[in-house]
Coordinates of C-alpha atoms in Angstrom, one line a residue:
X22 CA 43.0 -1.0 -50.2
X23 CA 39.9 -2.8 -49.1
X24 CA 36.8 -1.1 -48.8
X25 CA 36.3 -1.3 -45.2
X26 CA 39.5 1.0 -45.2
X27 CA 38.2 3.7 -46.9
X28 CA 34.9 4.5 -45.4
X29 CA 34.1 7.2 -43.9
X30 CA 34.2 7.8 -40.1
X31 CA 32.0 6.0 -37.9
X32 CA 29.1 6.7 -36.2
X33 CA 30.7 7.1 -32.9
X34 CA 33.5 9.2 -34.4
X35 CA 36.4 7.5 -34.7
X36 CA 38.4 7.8 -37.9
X37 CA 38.2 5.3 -40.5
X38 CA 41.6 2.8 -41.2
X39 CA 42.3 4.9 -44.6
X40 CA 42.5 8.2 -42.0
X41 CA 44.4 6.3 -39.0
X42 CA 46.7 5.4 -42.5
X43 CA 47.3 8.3 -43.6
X44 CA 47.7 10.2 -40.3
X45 CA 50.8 7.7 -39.4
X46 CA 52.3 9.1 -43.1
X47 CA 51.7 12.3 -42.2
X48 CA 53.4 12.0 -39.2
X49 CA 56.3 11.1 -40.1
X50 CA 57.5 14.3 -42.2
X51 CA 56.9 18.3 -42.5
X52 CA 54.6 18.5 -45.2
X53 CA 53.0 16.1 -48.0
X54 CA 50.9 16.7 -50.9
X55 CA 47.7 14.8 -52.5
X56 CA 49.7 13.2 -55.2
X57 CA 52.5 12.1 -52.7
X58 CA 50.1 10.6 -49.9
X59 CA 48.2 8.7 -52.9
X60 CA 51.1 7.1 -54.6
X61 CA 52.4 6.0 -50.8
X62 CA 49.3 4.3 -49.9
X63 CA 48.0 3.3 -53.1
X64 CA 44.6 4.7 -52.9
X65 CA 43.4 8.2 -53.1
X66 CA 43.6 9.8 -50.2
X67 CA 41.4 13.0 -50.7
X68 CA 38.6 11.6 -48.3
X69 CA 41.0 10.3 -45.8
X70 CA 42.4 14.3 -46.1
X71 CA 39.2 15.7 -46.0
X72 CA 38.4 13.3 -42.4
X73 CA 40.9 14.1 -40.8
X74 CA 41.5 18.0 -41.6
X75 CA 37.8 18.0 -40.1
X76 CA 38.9 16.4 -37.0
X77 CA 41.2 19.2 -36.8
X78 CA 44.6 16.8 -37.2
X79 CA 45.6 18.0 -40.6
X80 CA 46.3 21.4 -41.5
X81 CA 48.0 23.6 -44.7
X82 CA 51.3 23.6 -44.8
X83 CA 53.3 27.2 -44.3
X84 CA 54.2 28.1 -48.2
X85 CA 53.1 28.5 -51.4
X86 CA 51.9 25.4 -52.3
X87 CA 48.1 25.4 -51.3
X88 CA 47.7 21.7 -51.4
X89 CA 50.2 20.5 -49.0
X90 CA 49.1 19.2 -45.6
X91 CA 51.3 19.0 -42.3
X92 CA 50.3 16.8 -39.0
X93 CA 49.0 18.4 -36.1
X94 CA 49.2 17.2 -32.7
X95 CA 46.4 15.1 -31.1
X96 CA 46.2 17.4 -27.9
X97 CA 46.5 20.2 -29.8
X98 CA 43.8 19.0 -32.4
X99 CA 41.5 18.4 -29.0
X100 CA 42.0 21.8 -27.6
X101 CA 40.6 23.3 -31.0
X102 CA 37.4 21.2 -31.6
X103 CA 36.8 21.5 -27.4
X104 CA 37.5 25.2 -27.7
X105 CA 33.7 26.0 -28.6
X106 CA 32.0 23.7 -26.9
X107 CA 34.2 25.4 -23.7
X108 CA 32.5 28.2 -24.2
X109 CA 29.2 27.1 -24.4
X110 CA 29.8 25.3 -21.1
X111 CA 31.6 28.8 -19.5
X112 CA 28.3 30.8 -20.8
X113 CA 26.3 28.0 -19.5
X114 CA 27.7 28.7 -16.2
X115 CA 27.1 32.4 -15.8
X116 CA 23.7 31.9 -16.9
X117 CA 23.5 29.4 -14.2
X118 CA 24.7 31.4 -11.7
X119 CA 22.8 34.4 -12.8
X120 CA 19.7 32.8 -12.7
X121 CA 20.6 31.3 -9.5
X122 CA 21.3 34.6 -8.2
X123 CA 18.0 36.2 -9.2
X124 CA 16.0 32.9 -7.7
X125 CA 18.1 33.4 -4.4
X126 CA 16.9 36.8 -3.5
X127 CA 13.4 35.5 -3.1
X128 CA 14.3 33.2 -0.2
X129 CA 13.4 36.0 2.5
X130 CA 10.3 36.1 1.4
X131 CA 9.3 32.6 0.5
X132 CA 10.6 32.0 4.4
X133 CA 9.0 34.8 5.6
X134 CA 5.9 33.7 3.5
X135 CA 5.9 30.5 4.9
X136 CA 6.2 31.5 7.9
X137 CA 3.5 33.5 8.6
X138 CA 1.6 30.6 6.0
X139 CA 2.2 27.8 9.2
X140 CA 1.3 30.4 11.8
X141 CA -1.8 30.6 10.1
X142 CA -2.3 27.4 9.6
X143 CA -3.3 27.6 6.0
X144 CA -0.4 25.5 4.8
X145 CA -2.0 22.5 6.2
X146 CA -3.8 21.7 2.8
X147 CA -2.2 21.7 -0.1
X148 CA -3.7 20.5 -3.7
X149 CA -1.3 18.8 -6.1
X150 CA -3.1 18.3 -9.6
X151 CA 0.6 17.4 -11.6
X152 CA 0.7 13.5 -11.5
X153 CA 4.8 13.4 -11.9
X154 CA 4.7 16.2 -8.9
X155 CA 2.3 13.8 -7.3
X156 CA 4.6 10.6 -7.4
X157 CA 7.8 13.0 -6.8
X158 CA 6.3 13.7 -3.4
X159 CA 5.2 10.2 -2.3
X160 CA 9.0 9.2 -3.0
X161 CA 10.0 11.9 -0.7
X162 CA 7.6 10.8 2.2
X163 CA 7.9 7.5 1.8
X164 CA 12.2 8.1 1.9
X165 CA 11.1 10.1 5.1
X166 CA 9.2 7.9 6.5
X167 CA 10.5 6.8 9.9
X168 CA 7.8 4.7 11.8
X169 CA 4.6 3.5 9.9
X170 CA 2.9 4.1 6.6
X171 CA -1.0 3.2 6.1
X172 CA -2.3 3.1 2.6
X173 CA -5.9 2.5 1.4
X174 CA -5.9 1.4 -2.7
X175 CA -9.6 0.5 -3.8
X176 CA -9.7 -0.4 -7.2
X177 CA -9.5 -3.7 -7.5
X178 CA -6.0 -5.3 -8.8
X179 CA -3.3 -2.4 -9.2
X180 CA -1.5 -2.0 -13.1
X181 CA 1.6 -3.7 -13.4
X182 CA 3.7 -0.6 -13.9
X183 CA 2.2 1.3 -10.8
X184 CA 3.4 -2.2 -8.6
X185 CA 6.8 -2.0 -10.5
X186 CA 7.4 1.7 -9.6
X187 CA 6.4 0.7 -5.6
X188 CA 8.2 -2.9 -5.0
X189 CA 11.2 -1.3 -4.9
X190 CA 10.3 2.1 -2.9
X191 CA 8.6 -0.3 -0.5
X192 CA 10.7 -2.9 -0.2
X193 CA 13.3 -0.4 0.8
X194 CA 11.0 1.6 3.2
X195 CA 10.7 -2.0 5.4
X196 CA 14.1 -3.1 5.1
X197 CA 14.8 0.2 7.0
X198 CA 12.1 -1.7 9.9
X199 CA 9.3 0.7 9.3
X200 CA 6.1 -1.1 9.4
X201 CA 3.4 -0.8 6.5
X202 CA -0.2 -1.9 6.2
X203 CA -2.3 -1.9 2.9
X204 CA -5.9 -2.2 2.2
X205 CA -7.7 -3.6 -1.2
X206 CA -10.8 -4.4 -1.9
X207 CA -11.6 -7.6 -1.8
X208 CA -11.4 -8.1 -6.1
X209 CA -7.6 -7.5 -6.1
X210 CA -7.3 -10.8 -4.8
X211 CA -8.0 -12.0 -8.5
X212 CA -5.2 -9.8 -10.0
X213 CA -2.1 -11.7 -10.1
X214 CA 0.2 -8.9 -10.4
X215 CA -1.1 -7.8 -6.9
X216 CA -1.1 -10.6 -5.3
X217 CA 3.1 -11.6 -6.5
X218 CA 3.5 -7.9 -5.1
X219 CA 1.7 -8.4 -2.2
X220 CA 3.9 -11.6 -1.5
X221 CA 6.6 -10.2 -1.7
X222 CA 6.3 -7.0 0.7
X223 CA 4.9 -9.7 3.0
X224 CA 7.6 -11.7 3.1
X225 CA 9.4 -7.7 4.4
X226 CA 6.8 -8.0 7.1
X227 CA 4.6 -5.6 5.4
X228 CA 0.6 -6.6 6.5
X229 CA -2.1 -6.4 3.7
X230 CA -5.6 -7.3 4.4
X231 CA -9.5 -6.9 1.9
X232 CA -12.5 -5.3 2.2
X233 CA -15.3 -5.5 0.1
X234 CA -16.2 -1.8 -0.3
X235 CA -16.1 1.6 1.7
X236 CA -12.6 2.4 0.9
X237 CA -11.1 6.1 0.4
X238 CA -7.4 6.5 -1.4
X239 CA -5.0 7.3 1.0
X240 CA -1.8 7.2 2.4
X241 CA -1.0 8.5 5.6
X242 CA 2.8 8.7 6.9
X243 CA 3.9 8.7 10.6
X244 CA 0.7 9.9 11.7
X245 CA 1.6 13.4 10.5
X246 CA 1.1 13.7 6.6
X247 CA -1.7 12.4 4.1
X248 CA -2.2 12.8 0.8
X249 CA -5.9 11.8 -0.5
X250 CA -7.3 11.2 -3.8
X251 CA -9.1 14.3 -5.2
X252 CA -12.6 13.4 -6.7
X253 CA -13.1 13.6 -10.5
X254 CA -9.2 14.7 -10.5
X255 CA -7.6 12.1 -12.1
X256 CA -3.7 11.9 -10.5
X257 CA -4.5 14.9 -8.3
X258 CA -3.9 14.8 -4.6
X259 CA -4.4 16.3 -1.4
X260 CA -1.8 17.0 0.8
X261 CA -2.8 17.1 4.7
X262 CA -0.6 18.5 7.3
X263 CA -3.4 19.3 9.5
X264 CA -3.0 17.2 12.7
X265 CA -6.9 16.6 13.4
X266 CA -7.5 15.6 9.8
X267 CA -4.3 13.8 9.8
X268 CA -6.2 11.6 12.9
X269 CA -9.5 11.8 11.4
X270 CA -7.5 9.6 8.4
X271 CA -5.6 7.4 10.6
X272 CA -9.1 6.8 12.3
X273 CA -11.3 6.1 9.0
X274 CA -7.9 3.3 8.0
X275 CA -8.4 1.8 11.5
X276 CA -11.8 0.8 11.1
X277 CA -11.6 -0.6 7.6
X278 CA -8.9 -2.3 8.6
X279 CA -10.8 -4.5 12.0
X280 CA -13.1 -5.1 9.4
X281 CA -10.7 -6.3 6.5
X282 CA -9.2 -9.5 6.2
X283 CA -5.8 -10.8 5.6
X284 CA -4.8 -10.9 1.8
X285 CA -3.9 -14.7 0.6
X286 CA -1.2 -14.8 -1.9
X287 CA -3.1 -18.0 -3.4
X288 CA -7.2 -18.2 -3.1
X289 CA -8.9 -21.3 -2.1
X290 CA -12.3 -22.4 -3.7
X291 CA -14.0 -21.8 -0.3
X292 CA -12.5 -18.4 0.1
X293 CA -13.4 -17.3 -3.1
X294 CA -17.0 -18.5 -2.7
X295 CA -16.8 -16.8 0.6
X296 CA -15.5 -13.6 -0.8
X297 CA -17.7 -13.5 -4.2
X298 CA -20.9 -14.1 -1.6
X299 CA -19.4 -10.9 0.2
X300 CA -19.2 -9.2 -3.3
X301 CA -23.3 -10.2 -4.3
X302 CA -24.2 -8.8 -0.7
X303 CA -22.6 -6.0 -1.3
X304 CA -23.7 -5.3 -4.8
X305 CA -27.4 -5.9 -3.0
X306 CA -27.0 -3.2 -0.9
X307 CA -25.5 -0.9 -3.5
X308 CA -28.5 -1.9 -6.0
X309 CA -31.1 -1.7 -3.4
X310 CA -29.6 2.2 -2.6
X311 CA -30.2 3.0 -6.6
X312 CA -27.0 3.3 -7.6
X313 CA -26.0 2.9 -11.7
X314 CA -23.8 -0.2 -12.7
X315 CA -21.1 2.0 -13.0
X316 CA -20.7 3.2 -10.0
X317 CA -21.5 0.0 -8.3
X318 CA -18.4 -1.2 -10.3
X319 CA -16.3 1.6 -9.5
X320 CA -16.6 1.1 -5.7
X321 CA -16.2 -2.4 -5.9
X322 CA -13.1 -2.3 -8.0
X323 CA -14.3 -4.6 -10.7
X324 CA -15.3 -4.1 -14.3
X325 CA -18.7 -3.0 -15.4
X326 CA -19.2 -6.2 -17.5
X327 CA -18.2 -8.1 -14.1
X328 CA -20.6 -6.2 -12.1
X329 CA -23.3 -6.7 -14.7
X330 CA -23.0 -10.4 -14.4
X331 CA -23.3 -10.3 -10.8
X332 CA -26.5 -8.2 -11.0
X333 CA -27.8 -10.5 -13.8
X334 CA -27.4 -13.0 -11.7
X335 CA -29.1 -11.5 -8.6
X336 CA -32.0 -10.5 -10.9
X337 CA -32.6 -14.1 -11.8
X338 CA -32.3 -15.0 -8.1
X339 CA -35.1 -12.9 -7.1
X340 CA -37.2 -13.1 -10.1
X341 CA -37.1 -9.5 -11.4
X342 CA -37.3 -9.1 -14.7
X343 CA -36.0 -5.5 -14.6
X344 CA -32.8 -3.5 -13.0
X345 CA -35.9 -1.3 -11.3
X346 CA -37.7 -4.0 -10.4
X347 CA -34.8 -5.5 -8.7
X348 CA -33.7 -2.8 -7.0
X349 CA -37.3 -2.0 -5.3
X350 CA -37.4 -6.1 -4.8
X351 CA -34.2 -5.9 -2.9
X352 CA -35.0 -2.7 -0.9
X353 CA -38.5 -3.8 0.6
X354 CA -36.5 -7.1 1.7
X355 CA -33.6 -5.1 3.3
X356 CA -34.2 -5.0 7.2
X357 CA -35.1 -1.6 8.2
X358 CA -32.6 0.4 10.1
X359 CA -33.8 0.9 14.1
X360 CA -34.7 4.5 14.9
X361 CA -32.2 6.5 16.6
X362 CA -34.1 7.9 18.9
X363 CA -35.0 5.0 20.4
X364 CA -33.6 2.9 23.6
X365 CA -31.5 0.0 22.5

C-alpha cells in the first residue's frame, strides 16, 4: 500500500485512504477480524482499526472473540460522537436562558432609573473611558445619523488604520444623502493617507476644509448628540445629550469652519508656502504666549522635531540666540490688544 494510504487522519478529520479501505471491507460482511482485514488489503490494518473505531464506525463484534470488528452505520456513528457535544449545547441553552432571565428582571428598574435620570436631566453627560465602547458608539451614531454630521480632528494627518475603519462607515453614511463636514489642521494636508481619504469622501459630496490651530475633537450628529475628546484621557470620550451644549459645539465648529479653508487633494508650491507662512505665524504667536515646543507641536498637529525646525528657523530670523530670548523678542513686537473698555 503506498504511504500516503496509511497515514493517519487529517487535520480536518477526514479519514485516511487505508480507513475509507478498510471501512468498504468492513461493510460488506457481519464481522472480521485483524488477521482477516490484513491479509484482504495487504497491509496491516490495526491503525486503520484503531481510526476508525475512534470515529465511532467500528465496533466489537457480539461473541466471544474479542478482536472481531462489525461496521456501524454513518448516521448512527454521527449521532454518537454529536451526542456530547448535544448536550453541551442543551446546557448551554438553559444557562442562557437563566441568565437571561435573571438580567430581565432588572428592566423595571433600569427604565424606571432612566427615567427619572432624563427628567433630571443628569443623563445628558455621559463619560466613556473604554476605547472599543468608544468606537462601538460612534458606529451607532453615525448608522443613526439622519441629516448632518460635523467632525473637528486636529492632529495633523490621521493613521492609516483609523482612515481604514472610517472610509467605509462614511462612505455609507453619504451614500444615504446625509451631508458631512470635517476640519484638519492645516499639517494633514502633508499626510497622504488623509488626503486619498479625503478624496474620496469628496468625491460622496462630503466637504473638508484646514485651519491652522484652535481646534477641539469633536463630532456632533444631527445637532443633538456630541461626543468630545476628554483631556489627558487617551480614547476616552464625552457623550453630550444636553441641547445647549450640544449648540454651544455646533457654534464653536461654525466658526472654525468660516475661517478654515477647503482641503486640496494635491498641494501646489504656492499653497504650501502660503500654508507653512500660516504655520510660522502661528507658531509666533504660540512662542510669544510661552508655551513649551511640545505643546506648540501638539496643537499644531506636527511633530516636535518639525516644530523645532520651524522655531529654529524663526530664531535665526529675529536674531535671538535663545528660545527665551525669542519668545520676549516676539512678544514686545506683537501689536498690543485694544482695551475693552474703550470706544471702537
Amino acid at each position: 500500500m503506498p504511504p500516503e494510504e496509511s497515514g493517519p487522519a487529517g487535520a480536518d478529520g477526514e479519514l485516511s485512504p487505508a480507513a475509507r479501505r478498510l471501512y468498504a471491507y468492513a461493510v460488506e460482511r457481519h464481522a472480521f477480524g485483524l488477521c482477516e482485514a490484513t491479509g484482504a488489503l495487504g497491509v496491516r490494518a490495526a491503525a486503520a482499526i484503531t481510526e476508525l473505531a475512534a470515529a465511532h464506525l467500528l465496533q466489537r463484534a457480539p461473541g466471544d472473540e474479542p478482536d472481531r470488528w462489525s461496521a456501524v452505520a454513518p448516521r448512527a456513528a454521527a449521532a454518537r460522537a454529536l451526542a456530547p457535544l448535544a448536550l453541551l449545547v442543551r446546557e448551554t441553552h438553559d444557562e442562557m436562558d437563566r441568565l437571561r432571565g435573571r438580567l430581565e428582571t432588572l428592566v423595571p428598574a433600569y427604565e424606571a432609573g432612566t427615567a427619572h435620570r432624563d427628567l433630571s436631566g443628569s443623563g445628558r453627560l455621559e463619560l466613556v473611558t473604554d476605547l472599543g465602547a468608544v468606537r462601538g458608539l460612534i458606529a451607532e451614531l453615525v448608522a443613526t445619523c439622519e441629516r448632518e454630521l460635523l467632525t473637528s480632528q486636529p492632529g495633523g494627518g490621521r493613521p492609516l488604520e483609523t482612515l481604514e475603519e472610517s472610509i467605509g462607515r462614511d462612505e455609507s453614511l453619504l451614500t444615504r444623502g446625509v451631508r458631512m463636514r470635517t476640519i484638519y489642521q492645516h499639517t494633514a494636508r502633508y499626510s497622504r493617507p488623509t488626503a486619498a481619504y479625503v478624496e474620496r469622501v469628496t468625491a460622496l459630496g462630503a466637504q473638508v476644509r484646514t485651519l491652522g490651530d484652535g481646534l477641539m475633537r469633536m463630532l456632533i450628529f444631527d445637532a443633538h448628540t456630541g461626543l468630545m475628546a476628554v483631556p489627558d484621557r487617551n480614547g476616552a470620550a464625552l457623550v453630550v445629550r444636553e441641547p445647549s451644549v450640544v449648540h454651544f459645539m455646533t457654534a464653536a465648529f461654525e466658526r472654525s469652519w468660516v475661517g478654515a479653508e477647503p482641503f486640496p487633494t494635491s498641494v501646489s508650491p504656492e499653497a504650501a508656502r502660503s500654508i507653512s507662512d500660516e504655520l510660522r505665524q502661528t507658531i509666533v504667536r504660540l512662542l510669544s504666549e510661552g508655551l513649551e515646543d511640545k505643546v506648540i507641536a501638539r496643537r499644531l498637529g506636527m511633530s516636535e522635531r518639525t516644530c523645532q525646525r520651524h522655531i529654529a528657523e524663526i530664531m535665526r530670523a529675529v536674531g535671538a540666540k535663545s528660545r527665551f530670548q525669542a519668545g520676549y523678542l516676539l512678544s514686545a513686537a506683537a501689536p498690543t490688544p485694544p482695551d475693552r473698555r474703550d470706544p471702537p
